[in-house]
mmCIF file of C-alpha atoms and ligand atoms in Angstrom:
data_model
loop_
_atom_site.group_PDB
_atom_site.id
_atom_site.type_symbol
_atom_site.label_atom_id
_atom_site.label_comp_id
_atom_site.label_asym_id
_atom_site.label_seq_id
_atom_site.Cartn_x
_atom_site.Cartn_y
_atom_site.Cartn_z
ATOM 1 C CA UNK A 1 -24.724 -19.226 2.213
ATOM 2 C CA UNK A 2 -21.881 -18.485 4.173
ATOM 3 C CA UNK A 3 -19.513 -21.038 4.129
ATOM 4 C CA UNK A 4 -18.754 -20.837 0.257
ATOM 5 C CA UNK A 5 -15.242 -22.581 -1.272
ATOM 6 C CA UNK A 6 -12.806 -20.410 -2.359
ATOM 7 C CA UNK A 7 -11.078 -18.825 -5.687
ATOM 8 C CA UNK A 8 -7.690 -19.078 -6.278
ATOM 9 C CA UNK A 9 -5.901 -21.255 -3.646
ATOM 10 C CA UNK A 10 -3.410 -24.579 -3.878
ATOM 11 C CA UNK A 11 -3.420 -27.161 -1.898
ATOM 12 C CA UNK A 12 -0.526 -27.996 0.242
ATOM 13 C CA UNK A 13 0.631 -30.795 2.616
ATOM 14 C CA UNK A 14 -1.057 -31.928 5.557
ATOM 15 C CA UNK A 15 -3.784 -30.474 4.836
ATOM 16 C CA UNK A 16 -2.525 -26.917 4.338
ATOM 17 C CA UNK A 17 -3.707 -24.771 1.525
ATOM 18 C CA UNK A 18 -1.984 -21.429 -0.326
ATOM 19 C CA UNK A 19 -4.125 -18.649 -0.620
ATOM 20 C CA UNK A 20 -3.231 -17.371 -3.951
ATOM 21 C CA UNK A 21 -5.699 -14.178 -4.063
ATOM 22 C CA UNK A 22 -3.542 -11.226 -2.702
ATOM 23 C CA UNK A 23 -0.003 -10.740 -2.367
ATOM 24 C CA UNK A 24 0.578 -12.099 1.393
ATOM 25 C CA UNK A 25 -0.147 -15.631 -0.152
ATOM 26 C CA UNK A 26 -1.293 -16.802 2.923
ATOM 27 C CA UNK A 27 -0.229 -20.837 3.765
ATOM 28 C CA UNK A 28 -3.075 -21.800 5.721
ATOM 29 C CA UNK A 29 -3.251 -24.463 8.287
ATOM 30 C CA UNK A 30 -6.408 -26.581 8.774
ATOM 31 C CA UNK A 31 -8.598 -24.650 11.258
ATOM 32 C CA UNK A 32 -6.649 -21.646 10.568
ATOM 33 C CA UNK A 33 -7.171 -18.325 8.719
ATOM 34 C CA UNK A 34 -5.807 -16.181 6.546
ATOM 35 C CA UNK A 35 -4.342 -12.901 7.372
ATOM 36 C CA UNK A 36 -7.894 -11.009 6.008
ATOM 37 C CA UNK A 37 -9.441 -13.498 8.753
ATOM 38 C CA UNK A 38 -12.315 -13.907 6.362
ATOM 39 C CA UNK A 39 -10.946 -17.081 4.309
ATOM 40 C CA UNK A 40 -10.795 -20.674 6.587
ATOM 41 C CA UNK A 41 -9.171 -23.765 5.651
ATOM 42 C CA UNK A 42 -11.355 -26.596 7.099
ATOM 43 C CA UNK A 43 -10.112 -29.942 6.377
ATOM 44 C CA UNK A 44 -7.760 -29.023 3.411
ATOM 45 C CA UNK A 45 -10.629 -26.935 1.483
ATOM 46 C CA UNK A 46 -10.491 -23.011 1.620
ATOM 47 C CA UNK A 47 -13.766 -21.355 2.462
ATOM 48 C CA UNK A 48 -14.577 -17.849 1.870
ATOM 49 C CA UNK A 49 -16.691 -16.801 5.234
ATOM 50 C CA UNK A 50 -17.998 -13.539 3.525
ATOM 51 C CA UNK A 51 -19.698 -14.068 0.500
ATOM 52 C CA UNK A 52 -22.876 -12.643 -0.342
ATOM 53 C CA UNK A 53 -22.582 -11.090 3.149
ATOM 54 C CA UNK A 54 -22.758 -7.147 2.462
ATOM 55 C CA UNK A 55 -21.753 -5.156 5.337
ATOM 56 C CA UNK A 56 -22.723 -2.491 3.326
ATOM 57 C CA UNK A 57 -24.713 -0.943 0.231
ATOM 58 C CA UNK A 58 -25.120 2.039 -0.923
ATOM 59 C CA UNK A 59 -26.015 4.003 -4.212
ATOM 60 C CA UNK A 60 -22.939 6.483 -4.415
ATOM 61 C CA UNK A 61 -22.310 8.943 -7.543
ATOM 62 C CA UNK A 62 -19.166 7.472 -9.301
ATOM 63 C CA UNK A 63 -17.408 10.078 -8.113
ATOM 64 C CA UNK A 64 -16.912 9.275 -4.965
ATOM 65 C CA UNK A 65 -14.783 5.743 -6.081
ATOM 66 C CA UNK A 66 -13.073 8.392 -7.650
ATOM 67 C CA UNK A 67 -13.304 8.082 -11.293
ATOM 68 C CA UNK A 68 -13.134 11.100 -13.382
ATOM 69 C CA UNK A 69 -12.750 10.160 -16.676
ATOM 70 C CA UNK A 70 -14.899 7.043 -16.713
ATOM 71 C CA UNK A 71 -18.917 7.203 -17.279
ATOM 72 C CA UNK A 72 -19.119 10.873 -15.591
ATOM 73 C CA UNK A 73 -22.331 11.454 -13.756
ATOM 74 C CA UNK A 74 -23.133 7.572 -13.496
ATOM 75 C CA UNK A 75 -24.327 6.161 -10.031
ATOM 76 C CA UNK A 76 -23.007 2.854 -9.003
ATOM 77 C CA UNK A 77 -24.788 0.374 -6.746
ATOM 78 C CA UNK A 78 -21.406 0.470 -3.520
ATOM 79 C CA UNK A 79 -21.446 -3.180 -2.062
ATOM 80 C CA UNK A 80 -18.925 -4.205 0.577
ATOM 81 C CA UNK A 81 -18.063 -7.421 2.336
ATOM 82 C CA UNK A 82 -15.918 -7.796 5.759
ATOM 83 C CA UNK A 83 -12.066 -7.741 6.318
ATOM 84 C CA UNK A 84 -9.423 -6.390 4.390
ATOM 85 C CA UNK A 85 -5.849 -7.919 4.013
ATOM 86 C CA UNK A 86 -4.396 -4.317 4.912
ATOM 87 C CA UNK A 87 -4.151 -2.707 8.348
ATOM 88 C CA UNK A 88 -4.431 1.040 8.014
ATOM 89 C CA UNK A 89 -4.311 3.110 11.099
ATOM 90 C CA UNK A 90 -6.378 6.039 9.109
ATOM 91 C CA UNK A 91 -8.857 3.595 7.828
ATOM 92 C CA UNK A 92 -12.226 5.761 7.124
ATOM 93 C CA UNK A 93 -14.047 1.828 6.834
ATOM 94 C CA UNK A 94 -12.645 0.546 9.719
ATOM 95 C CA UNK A 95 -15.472 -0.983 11.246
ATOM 96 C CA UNK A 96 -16.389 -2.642 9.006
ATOM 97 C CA UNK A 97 -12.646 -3.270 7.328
ATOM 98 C CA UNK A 98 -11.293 -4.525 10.759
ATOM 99 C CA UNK A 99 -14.032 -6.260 12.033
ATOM 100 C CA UNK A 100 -13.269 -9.622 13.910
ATOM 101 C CA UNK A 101 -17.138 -10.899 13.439
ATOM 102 C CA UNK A 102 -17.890 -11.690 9.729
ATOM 103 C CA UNK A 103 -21.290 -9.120 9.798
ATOM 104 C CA UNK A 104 -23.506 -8.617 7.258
ATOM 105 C CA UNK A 105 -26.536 -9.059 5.548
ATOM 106 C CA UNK A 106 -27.250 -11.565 3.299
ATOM 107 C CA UNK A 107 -27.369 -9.798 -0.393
ATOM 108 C CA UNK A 108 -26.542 -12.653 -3.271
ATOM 109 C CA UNK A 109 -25.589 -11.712 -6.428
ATOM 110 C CA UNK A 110 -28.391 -11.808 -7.875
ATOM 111 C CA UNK A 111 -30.397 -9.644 -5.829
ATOM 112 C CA UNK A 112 -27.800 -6.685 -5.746
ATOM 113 C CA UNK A 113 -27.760 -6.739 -9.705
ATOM 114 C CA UNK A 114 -31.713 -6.684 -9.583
ATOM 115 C CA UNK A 115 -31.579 -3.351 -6.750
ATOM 116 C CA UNK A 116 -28.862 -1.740 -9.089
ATOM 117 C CA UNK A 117 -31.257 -1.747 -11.675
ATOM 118 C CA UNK A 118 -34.364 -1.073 -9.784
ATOM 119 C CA UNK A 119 -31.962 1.853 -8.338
ATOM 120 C CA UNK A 120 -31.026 3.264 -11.905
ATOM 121 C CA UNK A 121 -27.513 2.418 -11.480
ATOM 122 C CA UNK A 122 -25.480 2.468 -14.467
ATOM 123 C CA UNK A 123 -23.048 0.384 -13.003
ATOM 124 C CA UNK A 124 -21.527 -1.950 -9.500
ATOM 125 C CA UNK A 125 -18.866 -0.644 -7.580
ATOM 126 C CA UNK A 126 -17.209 -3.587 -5.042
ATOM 127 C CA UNK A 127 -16.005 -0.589 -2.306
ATOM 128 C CA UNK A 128 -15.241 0.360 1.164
ATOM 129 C CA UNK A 129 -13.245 -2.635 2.054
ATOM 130 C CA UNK A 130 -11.230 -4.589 -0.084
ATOM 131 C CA UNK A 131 -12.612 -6.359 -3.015
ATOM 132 C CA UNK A 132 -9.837 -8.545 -3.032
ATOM 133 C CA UNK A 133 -11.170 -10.276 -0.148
ATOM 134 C CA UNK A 134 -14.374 -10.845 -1.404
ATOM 135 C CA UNK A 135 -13.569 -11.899 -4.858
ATOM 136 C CA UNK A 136 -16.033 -14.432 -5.291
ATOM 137 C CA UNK A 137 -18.847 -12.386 -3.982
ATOM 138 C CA UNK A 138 -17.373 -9.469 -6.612
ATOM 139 C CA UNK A 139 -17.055 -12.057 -9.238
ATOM 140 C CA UNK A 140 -20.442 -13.680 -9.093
ATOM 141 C CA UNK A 141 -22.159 -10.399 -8.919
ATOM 142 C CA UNK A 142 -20.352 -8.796 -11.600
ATOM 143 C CA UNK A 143 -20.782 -11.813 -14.069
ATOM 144 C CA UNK A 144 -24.519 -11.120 -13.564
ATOM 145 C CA UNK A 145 -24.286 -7.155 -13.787
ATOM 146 C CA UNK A 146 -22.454 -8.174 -17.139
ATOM 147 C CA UNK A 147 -25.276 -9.909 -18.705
ATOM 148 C CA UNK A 148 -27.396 -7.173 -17.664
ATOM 149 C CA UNK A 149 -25.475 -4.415 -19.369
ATOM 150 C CA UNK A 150 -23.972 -3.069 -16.048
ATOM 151 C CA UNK A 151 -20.233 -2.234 -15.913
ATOM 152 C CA UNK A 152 -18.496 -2.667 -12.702
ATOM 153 C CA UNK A 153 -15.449 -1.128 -10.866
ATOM 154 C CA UNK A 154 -13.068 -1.773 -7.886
ATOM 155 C CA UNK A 155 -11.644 0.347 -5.167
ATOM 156 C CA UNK A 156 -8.466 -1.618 -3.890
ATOM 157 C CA UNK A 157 -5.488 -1.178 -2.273
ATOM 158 C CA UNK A 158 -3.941 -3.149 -5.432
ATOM 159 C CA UNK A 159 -2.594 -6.106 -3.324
ATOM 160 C CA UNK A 160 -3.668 -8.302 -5.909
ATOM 161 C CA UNK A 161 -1.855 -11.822 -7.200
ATOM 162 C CA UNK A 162 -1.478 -11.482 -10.946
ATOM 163 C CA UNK A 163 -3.810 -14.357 -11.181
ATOM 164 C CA UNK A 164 -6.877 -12.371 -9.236
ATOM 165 C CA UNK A 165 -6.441 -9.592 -11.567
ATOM 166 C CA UNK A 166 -6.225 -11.654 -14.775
ATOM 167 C CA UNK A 167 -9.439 -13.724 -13.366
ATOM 168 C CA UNK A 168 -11.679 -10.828 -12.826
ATOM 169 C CA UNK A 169 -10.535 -8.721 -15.825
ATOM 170 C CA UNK A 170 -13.025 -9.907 -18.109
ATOM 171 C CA UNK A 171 -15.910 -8.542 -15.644
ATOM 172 C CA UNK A 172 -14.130 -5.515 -14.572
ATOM 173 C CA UNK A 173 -14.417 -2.630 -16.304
ATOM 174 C CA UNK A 174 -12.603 -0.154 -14.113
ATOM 175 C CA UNK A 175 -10.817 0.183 -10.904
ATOM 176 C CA UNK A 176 -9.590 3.059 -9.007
ATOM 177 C CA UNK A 177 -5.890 1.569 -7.071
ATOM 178 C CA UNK A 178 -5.143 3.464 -3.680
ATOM 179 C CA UNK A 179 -1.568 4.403 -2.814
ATOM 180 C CA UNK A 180 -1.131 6.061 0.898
ATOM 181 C CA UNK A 181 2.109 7.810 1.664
ATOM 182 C CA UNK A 182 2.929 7.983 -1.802
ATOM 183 C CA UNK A 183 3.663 4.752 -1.998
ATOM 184 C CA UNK A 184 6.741 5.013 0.657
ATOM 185 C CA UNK A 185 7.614 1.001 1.661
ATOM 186 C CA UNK A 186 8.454 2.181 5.179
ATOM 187 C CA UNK A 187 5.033 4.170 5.368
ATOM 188 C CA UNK A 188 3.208 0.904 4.174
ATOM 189 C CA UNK A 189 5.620 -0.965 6.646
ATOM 190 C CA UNK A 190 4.514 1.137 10.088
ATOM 191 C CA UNK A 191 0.968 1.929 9.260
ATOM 192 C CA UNK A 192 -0.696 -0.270 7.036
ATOM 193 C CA UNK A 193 1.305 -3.737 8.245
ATOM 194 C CA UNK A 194 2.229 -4.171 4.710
ATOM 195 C CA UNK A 195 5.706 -5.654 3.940
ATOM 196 C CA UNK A 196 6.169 -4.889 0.291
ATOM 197 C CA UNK A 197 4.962 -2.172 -2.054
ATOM 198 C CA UNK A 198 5.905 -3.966 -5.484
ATOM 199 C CA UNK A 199 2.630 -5.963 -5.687
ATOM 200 C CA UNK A 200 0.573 -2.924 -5.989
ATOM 201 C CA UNK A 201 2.861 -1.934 -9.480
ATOM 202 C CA UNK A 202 2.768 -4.862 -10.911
ATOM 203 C CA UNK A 203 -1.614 -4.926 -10.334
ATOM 204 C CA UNK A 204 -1.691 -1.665 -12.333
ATOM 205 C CA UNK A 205 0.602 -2.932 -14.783
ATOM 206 C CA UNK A 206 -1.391 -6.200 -15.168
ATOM 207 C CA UNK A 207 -4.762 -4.469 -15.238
ATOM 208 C CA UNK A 208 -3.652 -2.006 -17.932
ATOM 209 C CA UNK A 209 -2.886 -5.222 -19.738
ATOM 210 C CA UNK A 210 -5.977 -6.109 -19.065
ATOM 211 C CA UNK A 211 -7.608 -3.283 -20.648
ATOM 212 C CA UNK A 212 -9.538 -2.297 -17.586
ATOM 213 C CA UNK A 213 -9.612 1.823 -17.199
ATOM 214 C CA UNK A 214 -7.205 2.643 -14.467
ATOM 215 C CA UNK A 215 -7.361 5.779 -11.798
ATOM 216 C CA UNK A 216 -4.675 6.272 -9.196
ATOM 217 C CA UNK A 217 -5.627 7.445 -5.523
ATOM 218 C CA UNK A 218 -2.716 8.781 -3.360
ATOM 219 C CA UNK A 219 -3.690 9.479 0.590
ATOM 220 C CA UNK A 220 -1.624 12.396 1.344
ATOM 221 C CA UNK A 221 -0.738 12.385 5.183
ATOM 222 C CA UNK A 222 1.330 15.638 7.218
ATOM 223 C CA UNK A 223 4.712 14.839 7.764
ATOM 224 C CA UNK A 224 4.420 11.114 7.858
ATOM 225 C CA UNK A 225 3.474 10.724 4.253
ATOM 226 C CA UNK A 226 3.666 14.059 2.351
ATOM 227 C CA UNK A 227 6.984 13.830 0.419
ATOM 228 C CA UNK A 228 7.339 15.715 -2.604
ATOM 229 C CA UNK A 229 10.307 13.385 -3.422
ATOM 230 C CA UNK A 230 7.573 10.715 -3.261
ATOM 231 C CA UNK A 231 5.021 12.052 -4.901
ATOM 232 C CA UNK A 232 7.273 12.881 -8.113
ATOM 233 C CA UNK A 233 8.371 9.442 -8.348
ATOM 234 C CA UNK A 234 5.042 8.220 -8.271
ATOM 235 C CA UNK A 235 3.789 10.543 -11.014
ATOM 236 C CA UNK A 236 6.932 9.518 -12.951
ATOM 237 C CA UNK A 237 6.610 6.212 -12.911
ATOM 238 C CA UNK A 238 2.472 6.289 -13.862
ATOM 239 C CA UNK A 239 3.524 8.448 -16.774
ATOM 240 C CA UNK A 240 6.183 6.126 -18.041
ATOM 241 C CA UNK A 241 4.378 2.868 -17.549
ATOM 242 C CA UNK A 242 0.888 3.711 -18.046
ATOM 243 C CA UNK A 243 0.693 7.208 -19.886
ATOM 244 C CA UNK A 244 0.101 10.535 -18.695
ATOM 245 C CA UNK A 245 -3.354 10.201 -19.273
ATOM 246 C CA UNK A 246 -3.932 8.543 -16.379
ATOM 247 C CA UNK A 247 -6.206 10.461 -13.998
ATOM 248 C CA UNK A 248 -4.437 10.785 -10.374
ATOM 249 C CA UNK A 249 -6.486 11.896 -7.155
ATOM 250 C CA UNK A 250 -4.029 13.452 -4.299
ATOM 251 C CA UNK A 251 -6.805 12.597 -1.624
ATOM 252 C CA UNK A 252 -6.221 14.783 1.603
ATOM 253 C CA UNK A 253 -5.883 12.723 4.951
ATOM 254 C CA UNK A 254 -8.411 13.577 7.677
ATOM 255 C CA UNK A 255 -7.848 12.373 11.240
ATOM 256 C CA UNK A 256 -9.876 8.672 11.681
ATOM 257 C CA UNK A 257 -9.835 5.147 13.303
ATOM 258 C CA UNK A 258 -6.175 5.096 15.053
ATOM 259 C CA UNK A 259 -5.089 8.162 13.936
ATOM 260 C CA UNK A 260 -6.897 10.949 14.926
ATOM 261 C CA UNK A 261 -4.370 13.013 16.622
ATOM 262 C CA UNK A 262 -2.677 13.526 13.026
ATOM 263 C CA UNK A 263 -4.490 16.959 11.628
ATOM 264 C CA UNK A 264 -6.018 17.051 8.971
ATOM 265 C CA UNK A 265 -3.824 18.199 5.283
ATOM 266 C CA UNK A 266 -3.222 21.421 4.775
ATOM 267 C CA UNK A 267 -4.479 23.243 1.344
ATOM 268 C CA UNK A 268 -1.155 24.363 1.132
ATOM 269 C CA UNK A 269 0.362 20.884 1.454
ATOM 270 C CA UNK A 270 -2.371 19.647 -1.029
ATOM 271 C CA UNK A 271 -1.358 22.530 -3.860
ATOM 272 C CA UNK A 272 1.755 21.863 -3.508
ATOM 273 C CA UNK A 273 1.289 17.937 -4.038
ATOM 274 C CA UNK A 274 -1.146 18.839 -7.330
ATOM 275 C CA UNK A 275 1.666 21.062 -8.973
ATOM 276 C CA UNK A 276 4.405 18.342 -8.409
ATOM 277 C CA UNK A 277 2.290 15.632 -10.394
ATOM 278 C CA UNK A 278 1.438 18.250 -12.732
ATOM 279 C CA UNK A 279 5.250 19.443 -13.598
ATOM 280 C CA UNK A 280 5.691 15.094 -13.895
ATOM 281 C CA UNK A 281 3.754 15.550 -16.797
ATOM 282 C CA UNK A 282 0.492 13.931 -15.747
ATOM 283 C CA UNK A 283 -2.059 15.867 -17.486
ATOM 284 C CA UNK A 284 -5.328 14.875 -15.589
ATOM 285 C CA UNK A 285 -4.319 15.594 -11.813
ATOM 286 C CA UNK A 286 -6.948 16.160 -9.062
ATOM 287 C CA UNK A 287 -7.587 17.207 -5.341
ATOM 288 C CA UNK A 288 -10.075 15.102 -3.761
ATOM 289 C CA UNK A 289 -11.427 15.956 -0.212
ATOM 290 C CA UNK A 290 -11.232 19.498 -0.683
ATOM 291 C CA UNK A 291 -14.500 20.435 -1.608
ATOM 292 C CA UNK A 292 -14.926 23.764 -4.003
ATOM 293 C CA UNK A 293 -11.298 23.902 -5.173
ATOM 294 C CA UNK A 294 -10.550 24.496 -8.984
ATOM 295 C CA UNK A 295 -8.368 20.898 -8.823
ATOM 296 C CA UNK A 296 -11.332 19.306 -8.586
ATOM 297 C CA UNK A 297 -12.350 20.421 -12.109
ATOM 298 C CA UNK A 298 -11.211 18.643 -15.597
ATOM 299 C CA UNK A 299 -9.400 21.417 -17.951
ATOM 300 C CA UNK A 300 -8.571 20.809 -21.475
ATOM 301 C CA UNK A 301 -4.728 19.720 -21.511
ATOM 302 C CA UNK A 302 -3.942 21.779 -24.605
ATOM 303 C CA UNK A 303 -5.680 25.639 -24.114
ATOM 304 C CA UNK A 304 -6.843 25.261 -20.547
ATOM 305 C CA UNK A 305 -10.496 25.439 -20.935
ATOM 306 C CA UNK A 306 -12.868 24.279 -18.179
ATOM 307 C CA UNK A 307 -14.490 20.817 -19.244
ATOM 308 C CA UNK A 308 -15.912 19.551 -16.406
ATOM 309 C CA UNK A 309 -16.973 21.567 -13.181
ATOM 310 C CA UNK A 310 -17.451 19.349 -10.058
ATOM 311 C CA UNK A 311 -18.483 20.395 -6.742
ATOM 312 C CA UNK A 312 -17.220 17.190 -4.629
ATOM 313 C CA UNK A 313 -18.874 14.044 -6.240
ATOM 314 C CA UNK A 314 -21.420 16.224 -7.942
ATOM 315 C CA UNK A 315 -20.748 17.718 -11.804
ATOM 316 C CA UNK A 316 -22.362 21.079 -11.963
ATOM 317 C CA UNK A 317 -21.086 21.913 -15.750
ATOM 318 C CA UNK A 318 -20.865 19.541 -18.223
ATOM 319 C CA UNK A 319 -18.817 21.744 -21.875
ATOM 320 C CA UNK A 320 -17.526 18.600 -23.885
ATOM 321 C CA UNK A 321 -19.175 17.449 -27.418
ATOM 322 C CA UNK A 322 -20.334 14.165 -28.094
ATOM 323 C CA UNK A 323 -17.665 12.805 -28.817
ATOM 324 C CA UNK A 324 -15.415 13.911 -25.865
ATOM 325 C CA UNK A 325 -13.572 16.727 -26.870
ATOM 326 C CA UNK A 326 -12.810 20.412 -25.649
ATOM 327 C CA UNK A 327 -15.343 22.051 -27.736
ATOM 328 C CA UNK A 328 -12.455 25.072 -27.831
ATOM 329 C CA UNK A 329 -9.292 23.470 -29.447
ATOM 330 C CA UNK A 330 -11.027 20.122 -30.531
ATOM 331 C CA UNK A 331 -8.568 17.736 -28.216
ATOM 332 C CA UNK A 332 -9.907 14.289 -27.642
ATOM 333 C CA UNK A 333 -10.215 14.214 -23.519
ATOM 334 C CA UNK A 334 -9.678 10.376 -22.680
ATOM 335 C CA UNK A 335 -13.018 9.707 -21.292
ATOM 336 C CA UNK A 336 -14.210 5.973 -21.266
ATOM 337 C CA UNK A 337 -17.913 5.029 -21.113
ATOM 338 C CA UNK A 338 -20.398 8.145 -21.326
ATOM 339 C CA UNK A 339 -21.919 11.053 -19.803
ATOM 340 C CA UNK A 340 -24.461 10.522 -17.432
ATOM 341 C CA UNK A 341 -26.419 13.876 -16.906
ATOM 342 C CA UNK A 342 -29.539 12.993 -14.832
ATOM 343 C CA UNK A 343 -27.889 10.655 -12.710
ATOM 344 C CA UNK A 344 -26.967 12.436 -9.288
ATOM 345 C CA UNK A 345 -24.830 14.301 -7.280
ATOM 346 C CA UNK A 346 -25.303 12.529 -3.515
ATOM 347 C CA UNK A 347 -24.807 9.341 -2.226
ATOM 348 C CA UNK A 348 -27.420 7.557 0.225
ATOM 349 C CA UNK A 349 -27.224 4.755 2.176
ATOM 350 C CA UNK A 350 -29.423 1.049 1.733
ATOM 351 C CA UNK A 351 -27.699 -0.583 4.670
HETATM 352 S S1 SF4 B 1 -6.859 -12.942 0.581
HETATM 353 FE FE1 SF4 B 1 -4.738 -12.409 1.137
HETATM 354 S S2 SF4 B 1 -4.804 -12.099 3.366
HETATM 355 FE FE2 SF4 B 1 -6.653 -13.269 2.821
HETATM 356 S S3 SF4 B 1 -6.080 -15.405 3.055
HETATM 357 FE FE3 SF4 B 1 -5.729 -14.862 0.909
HETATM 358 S S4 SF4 B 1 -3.556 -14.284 0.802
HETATM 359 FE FE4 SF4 B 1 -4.158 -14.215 2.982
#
C-alpha cells in the first residue's frame, strides 16, 4: 500500500526521473528523493511513499478551508498525507508538514469516501499539508467522491505544474490558493525556501481555466510580511485576471513552529489590510482569524446589506433567497454550490 508509482514524472538518463508535479521539478536520482521527501525514485520508477497514508482526518465546516462563497454551511471530510514541497517557518501543520518519517494511517480511497458519507459530508477537502504532494492519494479519492455525488476542494500553496492542475481539474471542484507575505518573492525566498513566486499565478490562472471555484488566502505577518504596497498589488492583479468577485481571506499570522517570537497581527494591521483590498476593487474581502469581527461577514456589494453572518467557521444568519441574491436590492451574490443549513459550525477530529 505504500510504495505506489507515481503521477506525472519523465524519465531521464541513468536512471534519473523528473518529477513533473510541482514547480521545483525535482530531477531525481535513483535512491534519491524529491525535495517533499515523500516521492523515491527506485530503479528509474518514481514512487509516491504517502498514498493512502492519512496523517490526518477530520470533519471540518467548510469554512475553515476558507471558502465563503462556495456550498456555505457544508462539512467536508479534511484528509491529509505527509510532507509538503514548501518550508514555512510559521507552519500551523508542521508536524505533520515537516515530518521526516512518512506517518500515517492507512485510509484508501475508498474507505474515506464511504466515512464522508457515513459522516454527512457534503463534500472532501485534501488539507493541512499540501495536496500537491499527495496527488494520487487526492486523485483516487476524489474520482470516487465524484461518482458518489461528493464535490471536493484543495488547500495549496499553488506550487502546482500546469499539468497537475489540468489533471485533477476534472475532480476538483474548488480550491482555496494560500499566498503568505503577500506574495513578496524575497518573503517566499527567506521563510518558506521557495525560489520563485510566478508558479503560484500561473496555478490560479490555469485553474480558473479550469473552471474550478477559486478563493485566495493571504497570511498577513508584522513587519516581515504586512506591506500595503503588497497587498494592493495582489488585489490588483486578482481583480484584473480573475474578477473582483473573487473572495480574498487576509488571514492574521499567529506565532507557531519556528516562529513564535513574531507576535501575533494586530487588528489594526488587519483593518488596515481589509480596506486596501477593498479600495482595489475586490468586492468580497474577509478577515479570517479574528473571530467576531464584522469582516468576517458577506455584505451585499451594491446597498450594503448583511447576507451572511459568521461567527469564525460557523454561519449564525443565513438572509439570501433561493436563488442567491440580496433579498434588499435583488444583486446576484456569486455563490457556487448551495446552502447547507443543518450542517455545522465545529470541526472534530477522527485521527
Ligand atoms: S512534488 Fe515537487 S518537491 Fe516533490 S518530488 Fe515532485 S517536484 Fe519535487
Amino acid at each position: 500500500m505504500s510504495l505506489h508509482e507515481a503521477m506525472l514524472y519523465e524519465r531521464q538518463e541513468d536512471r534519473k526521473v523528473k518529477c513533473c508535479l510541482c514547480a521545483r521539478r525535482c530531477l531525481i536520482s535513483d535512491g534519491s528523493t524529491g525535495f517533499c521527501l515523500v516521492r523515491r525514485n527506485e530503479g528509474g520508477t518514481l514512487f509516491t511513499l504517502n498514498y493512502a497514508k492519512a496523517v490526518s482526518a477530520a470533519v471540518d465546516p467548510i469554512g475553515k478551508k476558507p471558502l465563503s462563497h462556495f456550498n456555505p454551511g457544508a462539512l467536508v471530510m479534511s484528509i491529509a498525507a505527509t510532507g509538503c514541497n514548501f518550508r514555512c517557518q510559521f507552519c500551523d501543520n508542521w508536524m505533520v508538514s515537516q515530518d521526516k518519517e512518512v506517518a500515517g494511517n492507512i485510509f484508501p480511497p475508498a474507505a474515506v469516501v464511504k466515512t464522508a458519507k457515513e459522516r454527512n459530508c457534503q463534500g472532501i477537502s485534501y488539507t493541512y499539508t499540501e495536496p500537491t504532494i499527495f496527488m494520487e492519494y487526492a486523485y483516487d479519492t476524489a474520482k470516487i467522491a465524484h461518482e458518489t455525488g461528493l464535490f471536493n476542494t484543495f488547500v495549496t500553496n499553488g506550487y502546482m505544474t500546469p499539468e497537475a492542475v489540468k489533471t485533477v481539474a476534472p475532480y476538483l471542484d474548488a480550491a482555496t490558493v494560500d499566498f503568505k507575505g503577500g506574495g513578496d518573492p524575497d518573503f517566499y525566498k527567506s521563510f518558506s525556501a521557495v525560489p520563485d513566486v510566478k508558479p503560484i499565478y500561473e496555478t490560479l490562472k490555469e485553474l480558473k481555466g479550469n473552471g474550478v471555484h477559486i478563493e485566495i488566502t493571504n497570511l498577513v505577518v508584522p513587519k516581515i510580511g504586512d506591506s500595503m504596497e503588497r497587498i494592493k498589488e495582489m488585489a490588483t492583479w486578482i481583480r484584473d485576471t480573475l474578477g473582483r468577485d473573487t473572495p480574498f481571506h487576509l488571514l492574521r499570522f499567529h506565532p507557531d513552529y519556528k516562529m513564535t517570537t513574531t507576535p501575533a497581527t494586530s487588528v489594526e494591521t488587519m483593518e488596515q489590510a481589509y480596506m486596501t483590498a477593498k479600495d482595489a476593487g475586490l468586492r468580497y474581502t474577509y478577515l479570517g482569524n479574528v473571530s467576531g469581527h464584522p469582516a468576517e461577514n458577506t455584505f451585499c456589494p451594491n446597498c450594503n446589506e448583511l447576507l451572511i453572518k459568521r461567527r469564525s467557521f460557523e454561519i449564525t444568519r443565513w438572509n439570501l433567497t433561493e436563488n442567491m441574491r440580496c433579498p434588499v436590492c435583488g444583486t446576484a451574490i456569486p455563490i457556487k454550490g448551495k446552502y447547507h443549513p443543518s450542517a455545522g459550525g465545529f470541526p472534530y477530529p477522527l485521527f
